[in-house]
Backbone as a printed PyTorch tensor [residue, N CA C, xyz], in Angstrom:
tensor([[[ 0.8500, -1.1700,  0.0000],
         [ 0.0000,  0.0000,  0.0000],
         [ 0.9020,  1.2410,  0.0000]],

        [[ 0.6240,  2.1650, -0.8820],
         [ 1.3830,  3.4070, -0.9550],
         [ 0.9470,  4.3400,  0.1710]],

        [[ 1.9240,  4.9200,  0.8210],
         [ 1.6430,  5.8410,  1.9260],
         [ 2.0680,  7.2390,  1.5190]],

        [[ 1.3970,  8.2340,  2.0510],
         [ 1.6910,  9.6080,  1.6130],
         [ 3.0410, 10.1150,  2.1040]],

        [[ 3.5200, 11.1420,  1.4400],
         [ 4.7050, 11.8630,  1.8760],
         [ 4.2540, 12.7780,  3.0070]],

        [[ 4.6480, 12.4570,  4.2120],
         [ 4.1440, 13.1940,  5.3660],
         [ 4.6040, 14.6310,  5.3740]],

        [[ 5.7010, 14.9340,  4.7180],
         [ 6.1650, 16.3190,  4.6190],
         [ 5.1550, 17.1620,  3.8410]],

        [[ 4.5870, 16.5680,  2.7980],
         [ 3.6210, 17.2800,  1.9630],
         [ 2.2520, 17.3550,  2.6250]],

        [[ 1.8410, 16.2980,  3.2890],
         [ 0.5110, 16.2450,  3.8870],
         [ 0.4020, 17.1780,  5.0920]],

        [[ 1.4460, 17.2400,  5.8950],
         [ 1.4200, 18.0950,  7.0810],
         [ 2.6740, 18.9670,  7.1010]],

        [[ 2.6590, 19.9730,  6.2850],
         [ 3.8020, 20.8720,  6.1870],
         [ 4.1760, 21.5090,  7.5130]],

        [[ 3.1770, 21.9080,  8.2910],
         [ 3.4540, 22.5340,  9.5850],
         [ 4.0450, 21.5290, 10.5770]],

        [[ 3.5310, 20.3160, 10.5530],
         [ 4.0870, 19.2800, 11.4220],
         [ 5.5190, 18.9520, 11.0370]],

        [[ 5.7710, 18.8380,  9.7340],
         [ 7.1280, 18.5770,  9.2540],
         [ 8.0570, 19.7220,  9.6290]],

        [[ 7.5510, 20.9430,  9.5380],
         [ 8.3470, 22.1180,  9.8990],
         [ 8.6970, 22.0840, 11.3920]],

        [[ 7.7460, 21.6930, 12.2240],
         [ 7.9890, 21.6180, 13.6650],
         [ 9.0430, 20.5650, 13.9910]],

        [[ 8.9230, 19.3770, 13.3860],
         [ 9.9350, 18.3440, 13.6210],
         [11.2830, 18.7810, 13.0530]],

        [[11.2540, 19.4820, 11.9220],
         [12.4900, 20.0070, 11.3360],
         [13.1720, 21.0020, 12.2530]],

        [[12.3900, 21.8310, 12.9300],
         [12.9560, 22.7980, 13.8690],
         [13.6000, 22.0830, 15.0560]],

        [[12.9640, 21.0230, 15.5310],
         [13.5380, 20.2290, 16.6150],
         [14.8480, 19.5880, 16.1580]],

        [[14.8550, 19.0130, 14.9690],
         [16.0550, 18.3970, 14.4120],
         [17.1690, 19.4430, 14.2750]],

        [[16.8180, 20.6190, 13.8130],
         [17.8020, 21.6970, 13.6730],
         [18.3890, 22.0590, 15.0370]],

        [[17.5430, 22.1600, 16.0380],
         [18.0330, 22.4770, 17.3810],
         [19.0220, 21.4250, 17.8680]],

        [[18.6530, 20.1520, 17.7560],
         [19.5270, 19.1260, 18.3270],
         [20.8300, 18.9760, 17.5530]],

        [[20.8480, 19.3510, 16.2770],
         [22.0890, 19.2210, 15.5070],
         [22.9450, 20.4790, 15.5460]],

        [[22.3820, 21.6100, 15.9830],
         [23.1640, 22.8550, 15.9780],
         [23.1110, 23.6370, 17.2830]],

        [[22.1750, 23.3400, 18.1570],
         [21.9640, 24.1850, 19.3220],
         [22.4190, 23.6360, 20.6510]],

        [[23.0480, 22.4760, 20.6520],
         [23.5250, 21.9140, 21.9090],
         [25.0430, 21.9750, 21.9470]],

        [[25.6120, 21.6570, 23.0970],
         [27.0690, 21.5970, 23.2390],
         [27.6140, 20.2050, 22.9280]],

        [[26.7480, 19.2890, 22.5230],
         [27.1770, 17.9250, 22.2290],
         [27.8960, 17.8840, 20.8790]],

        [[28.9560, 17.0760, 20.7600],
         [29.6700, 16.9680, 19.4850],
         [28.7710, 16.3960, 18.3890]],

        [[28.9210, 16.9180, 17.1760],
         [28.0960, 16.4760, 16.0490],
         [28.1930, 14.9890, 15.7780]],

        [[29.4030, 14.4470, 15.8250],
         [29.5630, 13.0210, 15.5600],
         [28.8300, 12.1880, 16.6140]],

        [[28.8410, 12.6380, 17.8630],
         [28.1230, 11.9340, 18.9230],
         [26.6180, 11.9630, 18.6580]],

        [[26.1140, 13.0940, 18.2120],
         [24.6850, 13.2130, 17.8950],
         [24.3040, 12.2190, 16.8040]],

        [[25.1000, 12.1370, 15.7540],
         [24.7800, 11.2100, 14.6620],
         [24.9520,  9.7560, 15.0870]],

        [[25.8730,  9.4860, 16.0090],
         [26.0060,  8.1400, 16.5600],
         [24.7350,  7.7630, 17.3230]],

        [[24.2320,  8.6870, 18.1090],
         [22.9820,  8.4660, 18.8400],
         [21.8260,  8.2950, 17.8580]],

        [[21.7590,  9.1480, 16.8390],
         [20.7170,  9.0170, 15.8100],
         [20.7530,  7.6180, 15.1970]],

        [[21.9570,  7.1370, 14.8790],
         [22.0810,  5.8160, 14.2690],
         [21.5960,  4.7280, 15.2190]],

        [[22.0100,  4.7870, 16.4730],
         [21.6180,  3.7180, 17.4140],
         [20.1180,  3.7130, 17.6610]],

        [[19.5130,  4.8840, 17.8190],
         [18.0610,  4.9620, 17.9760],
         [17.3850,  4.3230, 16.7670]],

        [[17.8510,  4.6780, 15.5800],
         [17.2430,  4.1820, 14.3370],
         [17.4180,  2.6780, 14.1880]],

        [[18.5540,  2.1490, 14.6360],
         [18.7520,  0.6980, 14.6020],
         [17.7710, -0.0010, 15.5320]],

        [[17.6140,  0.5140, 16.7250],
         [16.6880, -0.0940, 17.6850],
         [15.2650, -0.0750, 17.1390]],

        [[14.8850,  1.0430, 16.5320],
         [13.5270,  1.1960, 16.0160],
         [13.3160,  0.5420, 14.6550]],

        [[14.3850,  0.2390, 13.9400],
         [14.2740, -0.3970, 12.6290],
         [13.8770,  0.5570, 11.5210]],

        [[14.3760,  1.7890, 11.5530],
         [14.0580,  2.7690, 10.5060],
         [15.1380,  2.7200,  9.4220]],

        [[14.8530,  2.0420,  8.3260],
         [15.8350,  1.8520,  7.2550],
         [16.3340,  3.1810,  6.7000]],

        [[15.4250,  4.1070,  6.4660],
         [15.7940,  5.4200,  5.9170],
         [16.8090,  6.1170,  6.8280]],

        [[16.5320,  6.1510,  8.1070],
         [17.4070,  6.8500,  9.0520],
         [18.7140,  6.1070,  9.2830]],

        [[18.6750,  4.7810,  9.3040],
         [19.9140,  4.0080,  9.4340],
         [20.8310,  4.3380,  8.2640]],

        [[20.2740,  4.3670,  7.0760],
         [21.0430,  4.6740,  5.8760],
         [21.6630,  6.0700,  5.9710]],

        [[20.8570,  7.0600,  6.2970],
         [21.3360,  8.4450,  6.3580],
         [22.4200,  8.6200,  7.4180]],

        [[22.1920,  8.1190,  8.6130],
         [23.1300,  8.3760,  9.7050],
         [24.3950,  7.5370,  9.6000]],

        [[24.3150,  6.3760,  8.9680],
         [25.5280,  5.6230,  8.6520],
         [26.3900,  6.4340,  7.6970]],

        [[25.7660,  6.9770,  6.6530],
         [26.5010,  7.8040,  5.6710],
         [27.0920,  9.0430,  6.3540]],

        [[26.3110,  9.6800,  7.2380],
         [26.7980, 10.8750,  7.9390],
         [28.0350, 10.5570,  8.7790]],

        [[28.0120,  9.4370,  9.4790],
         [29.1380,  9.0730, 10.3330],
         [30.3900,  8.7450,  9.5130]],

        [[30.2090,  8.0390,  8.4130],
         [31.3480,  7.7230,  7.5550],
         [31.9090,  9.0110,  6.9410]],

        [[31.0210,  9.8920,  6.5180],
         [31.4430, 11.1770,  5.9510],
         [32.2050, 12.0120,  6.9880]],

        [[31.8340, 11.8830,  8.2500],
         [32.5040, 12.6500,  9.3140],
         [33.8750, 12.0740,  9.6570]],

        [[34.1780, 10.8980,  9.1100],
         [35.4850, 10.2950,  9.3590],
         [35.4740,  9.0580, 10.2300]],

        [[34.2990,  8.6460, 10.7100],
         [34.2410,  7.4270, 11.5150],
         [34.5150,  6.2280, 10.6010]],

        [[35.3120,  5.2940, 11.0870],
         [35.6670,  4.1370, 10.2620],
         [34.4460,  3.2420, 10.0310]],

        [[34.4500,  2.5840,  8.8830],
         [33.3770,  1.6360,  8.5640],
         [33.3630,  0.5280,  9.6170]],

        [[34.5530,  0.0910, 10.0600],
         [34.6330, -0.9540, 11.0840],
         [33.8360, -0.5700, 12.3290]],

        [[33.9940,  0.6570, 12.7630],
         [33.3070,  1.1220, 13.9640],
         [31.8100,  1.2690, 13.7210]],

        [[31.4400,  1.8420, 12.5820],
         [30.0230,  2.0680, 12.2760],
         [29.2530,  0.7530, 12.2300]],

        [[29.8300, -0.2750, 11.5960],
         [29.0790, -1.5330, 11.4730],
         [28.9470, -2.2570, 12.8080]],

        [[29.7710, -1.8900, 13.7830],
         [29.7030, -2.5540, 15.0750],
         [28.8910, -1.7770, 16.1180]],

        [[28.2490, -0.7030, 15.7100],
         [27.4250,  0.0690, 16.6450],
         [26.3640, -0.7990, 17.3230]],

        [[25.6820, -1.7090, 16.6210],
         [24.6590, -2.5100, 17.3110],
         [25.2060, -3.3800, 18.4460]],

        [[26.4920, -3.6720, 18.4090],
         [27.1050, -4.5220, 19.4360],
         [28.2250, -3.7600, 20.1550]],

        [[28.0060, -2.4740, 20.3590],
         [29.0340, -1.6040, 20.9270],
         [29.5650, -2.0920, 22.2780]],

        [[28.7330, -2.7430, 23.0550],
         [29.1940, -3.2200, 24.3650],
         [30.2300, -4.3340, 24.2300]],

        [[30.1200, -5.1260, 23.1610],
         [31.0800, -6.2150, 22.9390],
         [32.4170, -5.7050, 22.4280]],

        [[32.4100, -4.5370, 21.8040],
         [33.6340, -3.9440, 21.2510],
         [33.8410, -2.5600, 21.8570]],

        [[33.6670, -2.4820, 23.1480],
         [33.6990, -1.1940, 23.8360],
         [35.0070, -0.4410, 23.6200]],

        [[36.0860, -1.1410, 23.3370],
         [37.3830, -0.4990, 23.0970],
         [37.3720,  0.4040, 21.8690]],

        [[36.4090,  0.2240, 20.9710],
         [36.3030,  1.0780, 19.7800],
         [35.6380,  2.4240, 20.0870]],

        [[34.9710,  2.5140, 21.2320],
         [34.1710,  3.6850, 21.5640],
         [34.7520,  4.4160, 22.7700]],

        [[34.7270,  5.7290, 22.7080],
         [35.2150,  6.5480, 23.8160],
         [34.2770,  6.4100, 25.0170]],

        [[34.7350,  6.8750, 26.1670],
         [33.8920,  6.8760, 27.3710],
         [32.6010,  7.6520, 27.1110]],

        [[32.7260,  8.7980, 26.4560],
         [31.5560,  9.6270, 26.1540],
         [30.5900,  8.8870, 25.2380]],

        [[31.1060,  8.2310, 24.2120],
         [30.2430,  7.4830, 23.2900],
         [29.5520,  6.3290, 23.9990]],

        [[30.2720,  5.6080, 24.8420],
         [29.6520,  4.4880, 25.5770],
         [28.5660,  4.9780, 26.5170]],

        [[28.8150,  6.0850, 27.2010],
         [27.7930,  6.6450, 28.0960],
         [26.5680,  7.0880, 27.3040]],

        [[26.7900,  7.7160, 26.1630],
         [25.6690,  8.1720, 25.3260],
         [24.8930,  6.9900, 24.7520]],

        [[25.5990,  5.9700, 24.3050],
         [24.9180,  4.7980, 23.7440],
         [24.1030,  4.0620, 24.8080]],

        [[24.6400,  3.9540, 26.0060],
         [23.8980,  3.2870, 27.0890],
         [22.6150,  4.0550, 27.4020]],

        [[22.7050,  5.3790, 27.5150],
         [21.5210,  6.1910, 27.8110],
         [20.5480,  6.1580, 26.6340]],

        [[21.0720,  6.1390, 25.4240],
         [20.2360,  6.0470, 24.2220],
         [19.3820,  4.7900, 24.2590]],

        [[19.9840,  3.6800, 24.6040],
         [19.2340,  2.4270, 24.6650],
         [18.2100,  2.4610, 25.7880]],

        [[18.5840,  3.0280, 26.9140],
         [17.6830,  3.1310, 28.0650],
         [16.4430,  3.9520, 27.7240]],

        [[16.6490,  5.0890, 27.0730],
         [15.5340,  5.9980, 26.7610],
         [14.7100,  5.4740, 25.5880]],

        [[15.3580,  4.9230, 24.5740],
         [14.6170,  4.4120, 23.4180],
         [13.7490,  3.2190, 23.7990]],

        [[14.2120,  2.4320, 24.7470],
         [13.4390,  1.2700, 25.2160],
         [12.7090,  1.5990, 26.5160]],

        [[12.2370,  2.7990, 26.6330],
         [11.6940,  3.3110, 27.8950],
         [10.5070,  2.5060, 28.4140]],

        [[ 9.7280,  1.8850, 27.5220],
         [ 8.5940,  1.0860, 28.0070],
         [ 9.0810, -0.1420, 28.7800]],

        [[10.3160, -0.5720, 28.5200],
         [10.9010, -1.7050, 29.2410],
         [11.7370, -1.2490, 30.4370]],

        [[12.4700, -0.1490, 30.2640],
         [13.4510,  0.2650, 31.2740],
         [12.9220,  1.2760, 32.2730]],

        [[11.9690,  2.0680, 31.8530],
         [11.4310,  3.1630, 32.6710],
         [12.5290,  4.1330, 33.1200]],

        [[13.5960,  4.2390, 32.2820],
         [14.7240,  5.1290, 32.5870],
         [15.1580,  4.9380, 34.0380]],

        [[15.6850,  3.7750, 34.2970],
         [16.0370,  3.3670, 35.6690],
         [16.9390,  4.3690, 36.3690]],

        [[16.8310,  4.3890, 37.6810],
         [17.6580,  5.2820, 38.4910],
         [19.1440,  4.9990, 38.2870]],

        [[19.5060,  3.7390, 38.1610],
         [20.9060,  3.3830, 37.9540],
         [21.4490,  3.9180, 36.6410]],

        [[20.6650,  3.7530, 35.5830],
         [21.0940,  4.2470, 34.2710],
         [21.1460,  5.7750, 34.2600]],

        [[20.1630,  6.3830, 34.9090],
         [20.1440,  7.8540, 35.0000],
         [21.3740,  8.3630, 35.7520]],

        [[21.6700,  7.7600, 36.8820],
         [22.8230,  8.1950, 37.6870],
         [24.1240,  8.0490, 36.8970]],

        [[24.2620,  6.9510, 36.1570],
         [25.4660,  6.7310, 35.3540],
         [25.5980,  7.7930, 34.2670]],

        [[24.5080,  8.0710, 33.5830],
         [24.5350,  9.0810, 32.5160],
         [24.7770, 10.4710, 33.0860]],

        [[24.1150, 10.7730, 34.1930],
         [24.2750, 12.0850, 34.8320],
         [25.7150, 12.3050, 35.2800]],

        [[26.3310, 11.2710, 35.8140],
         [27.7100, 11.4280, 36.3020],
         [28.6700, 11.7170, 35.1560]],

        [[28.3450, 11.2670, 33.9740],
         [29.2240, 11.5270, 32.8360],
         [28.9070, 12.8610, 32.1640]],

        [[27.6300, 13.1230, 31.9210],
         [27.2430, 14.2810, 31.1210],
         [26.9250, 15.5400, 31.9140]],

        [[26.5270, 15.3950, 33.1680],
         [26.0480, 16.5560, 33.8980],
         [24.6100, 16.8440, 33.4910]],

        [[23.9680, 17.6760, 34.2580],
         [22.5330, 17.9140, 34.0910],
         [22.1640, 18.4830, 32.7160]],

        [[22.8000, 19.5780, 32.3090],
         [22.4260, 20.2400, 31.0440],
         [22.6540, 19.3340, 29.8380]],

        [[23.8490, 18.7490, 29.7310],
         [24.1310, 17.9000, 28.5770],
         [23.2880, 16.6340, 28.5790]],

        [[22.9250, 16.1370, 29.7660],
         [22.0680, 14.9560, 29.8080],
         [20.6570, 15.2990, 29.3240]],

        [[20.1600, 16.4530, 29.7160],
         [18.8510, 16.8820, 29.2030],
         [18.9200, 17.0260, 27.6850]],

        [[19.9810, 17.6610, 27.1970],
         [20.0930, 17.8520, 25.7440],
         [20.2710, 16.5210, 25.0150]],

        [[21.0450, 15.6040, 25.5790],
         [21.1860, 14.2820, 24.9830],
         [19.8340, 13.5840, 24.9200]],

        [[19.0470, 13.7280, 25.9510],
         [17.7210, 13.0990, 25.9810],
         [16.8030, 13.7320, 24.9400]],

        [[16.9400, 15.0180, 24.7060],
         [16.1770, 15.6690, 23.6350],
         [16.6140, 15.1190, 22.2770]],

        [[17.9140, 14.9140, 22.0890],
         [18.4230, 14.3170, 20.8460],
         [17.7790, 12.9450, 20.6430]],

        [[17.7660, 12.1330, 21.6780],
         [17.1950, 10.7820, 21.6040],
         [15.6930, 10.8590, 21.2960]],

        [[14.9920, 11.7390, 21.9900],
         [13.5470, 11.8800, 21.7760],
         [13.2400, 12.3580, 20.3550]],

        [[14.0380, 13.2890, 19.8560],
         [13.8240, 13.8020, 18.4980],
         [13.9590, 12.6830, 17.4710]],

        [[15.0020, 11.8730, 17.6020],
         [15.1890, 10.8040, 16.6150],
         [14.1210,  9.7400, 16.7530]],

        [[13.6680,  9.4680, 17.9630],
         [12.5570,  8.5290, 18.1190],
         [11.3130,  9.0380, 17.4000]],

        [[11.0250, 10.3300, 17.5050],
         [ 9.8600, 10.9070, 16.8140],
         [10.0350, 10.8130, 15.3020]],

        [[11.2060, 11.1600, 14.8220],
         [11.4620, 11.1180, 13.3760],
         [11.3900,  9.6840, 12.8650]],

        [[11.9220,  8.7280, 13.6240],
         [11.8200,  7.3120, 13.2390],
         [10.3710,  6.8810, 13.0940]],

        [[ 9.5420,  7.3080, 14.0160],
         [ 8.1480,  6.9070, 13.9610],
         [ 7.4510,  7.4320, 12.7100]],

        [[ 7.8300,  8.6050, 12.2780],
         [ 7.2700,  9.1440, 11.0320],
         [ 7.8460,  8.3910,  9.8300]],

        [[ 9.1510,  8.1860,  9.8330],
         [ 9.7940,  7.5000,  8.7170],
         [ 9.2910,  6.0800,  8.5330]],

        [[ 9.1520,  5.3630,  9.6200],
         [ 8.6710,  3.9790,  9.5470],
         [ 7.1930,  3.9440,  9.1750]],

        [[ 6.3910,  4.7760,  9.8160],
         [ 4.9440,  4.7660,  9.5680],
         [ 4.6020,  5.0970,  8.1220]],

        [[ 5.3960,  5.9780,  7.5140],
         [ 5.1020,  6.4000,  6.1460],
         [ 6.0920,  5.8360,  5.1350]],

        [[ 6.8480,  4.7900,  5.5660],
         [ 7.7190,  3.9990,  4.7050],
         [ 8.6980,  4.8270,  3.8710]],

        [[ 9.4230,  5.7190,  4.5490],
         [10.4520,  6.4840,  3.8540],
         [11.5340,  5.5170,  3.3830]],

        [[11.9270,  5.6560,  2.1510],
         [12.8880,  4.7440,  1.5390],
         [14.3160,  5.2030,  1.8190]],

        [[15.2190,  4.2470,  2.0160],
         [16.6300,  4.6090,  2.1400],
         [17.2010,  5.0290,  0.7870]],

        [[18.3480,  5.6860,  0.8290],
         [19.0270,  6.0910, -0.4000],
         [19.7490,  4.9320, -1.0680]],

        [[20.0250,  3.8700, -0.3160],
         [20.8070,  2.7280, -0.8020],
         [20.1910,  2.1390, -2.0610]],

        [[21.0720,  1.7570, -2.9620],
         [20.6590,  1.1060, -4.2210],
         [21.2800, -0.2860, -4.2800]],

        [[20.6160, -1.1800, -4.9830],
         [21.1030, -2.5570, -5.1120],
         [22.3080, -2.6220, -6.0220]]])
């Protein structure tokens, strides 16, 4: 079944999500590569092909090695490839994205807070929430990845 282009159907809604995306990519003190790493992990958990494709390309373009990018889903097994900051962000990303299971546990919150501090943790959580919202639109309306066979 063909689904509509949600950008065209709800221009104001798309504009609002676009403004949120703009804020999280330009208005926080978090490093850009870290933001795209979080975007990729959220998208992998949610299964958004379009976003996985885009954020994988963004990370490779930023200079992240293909070896590291392909191992993001199993980052805990190859923790030596990821900085302390990346591991803390990925752990919190998984906690928040799977919130119906984790309820953002006190232990996970304390660990993330100790690394990021209050302001950056709030902003990281906004980054995670933004990508979760965008994933839901992309998946619901079957946005296609750029990848070609």
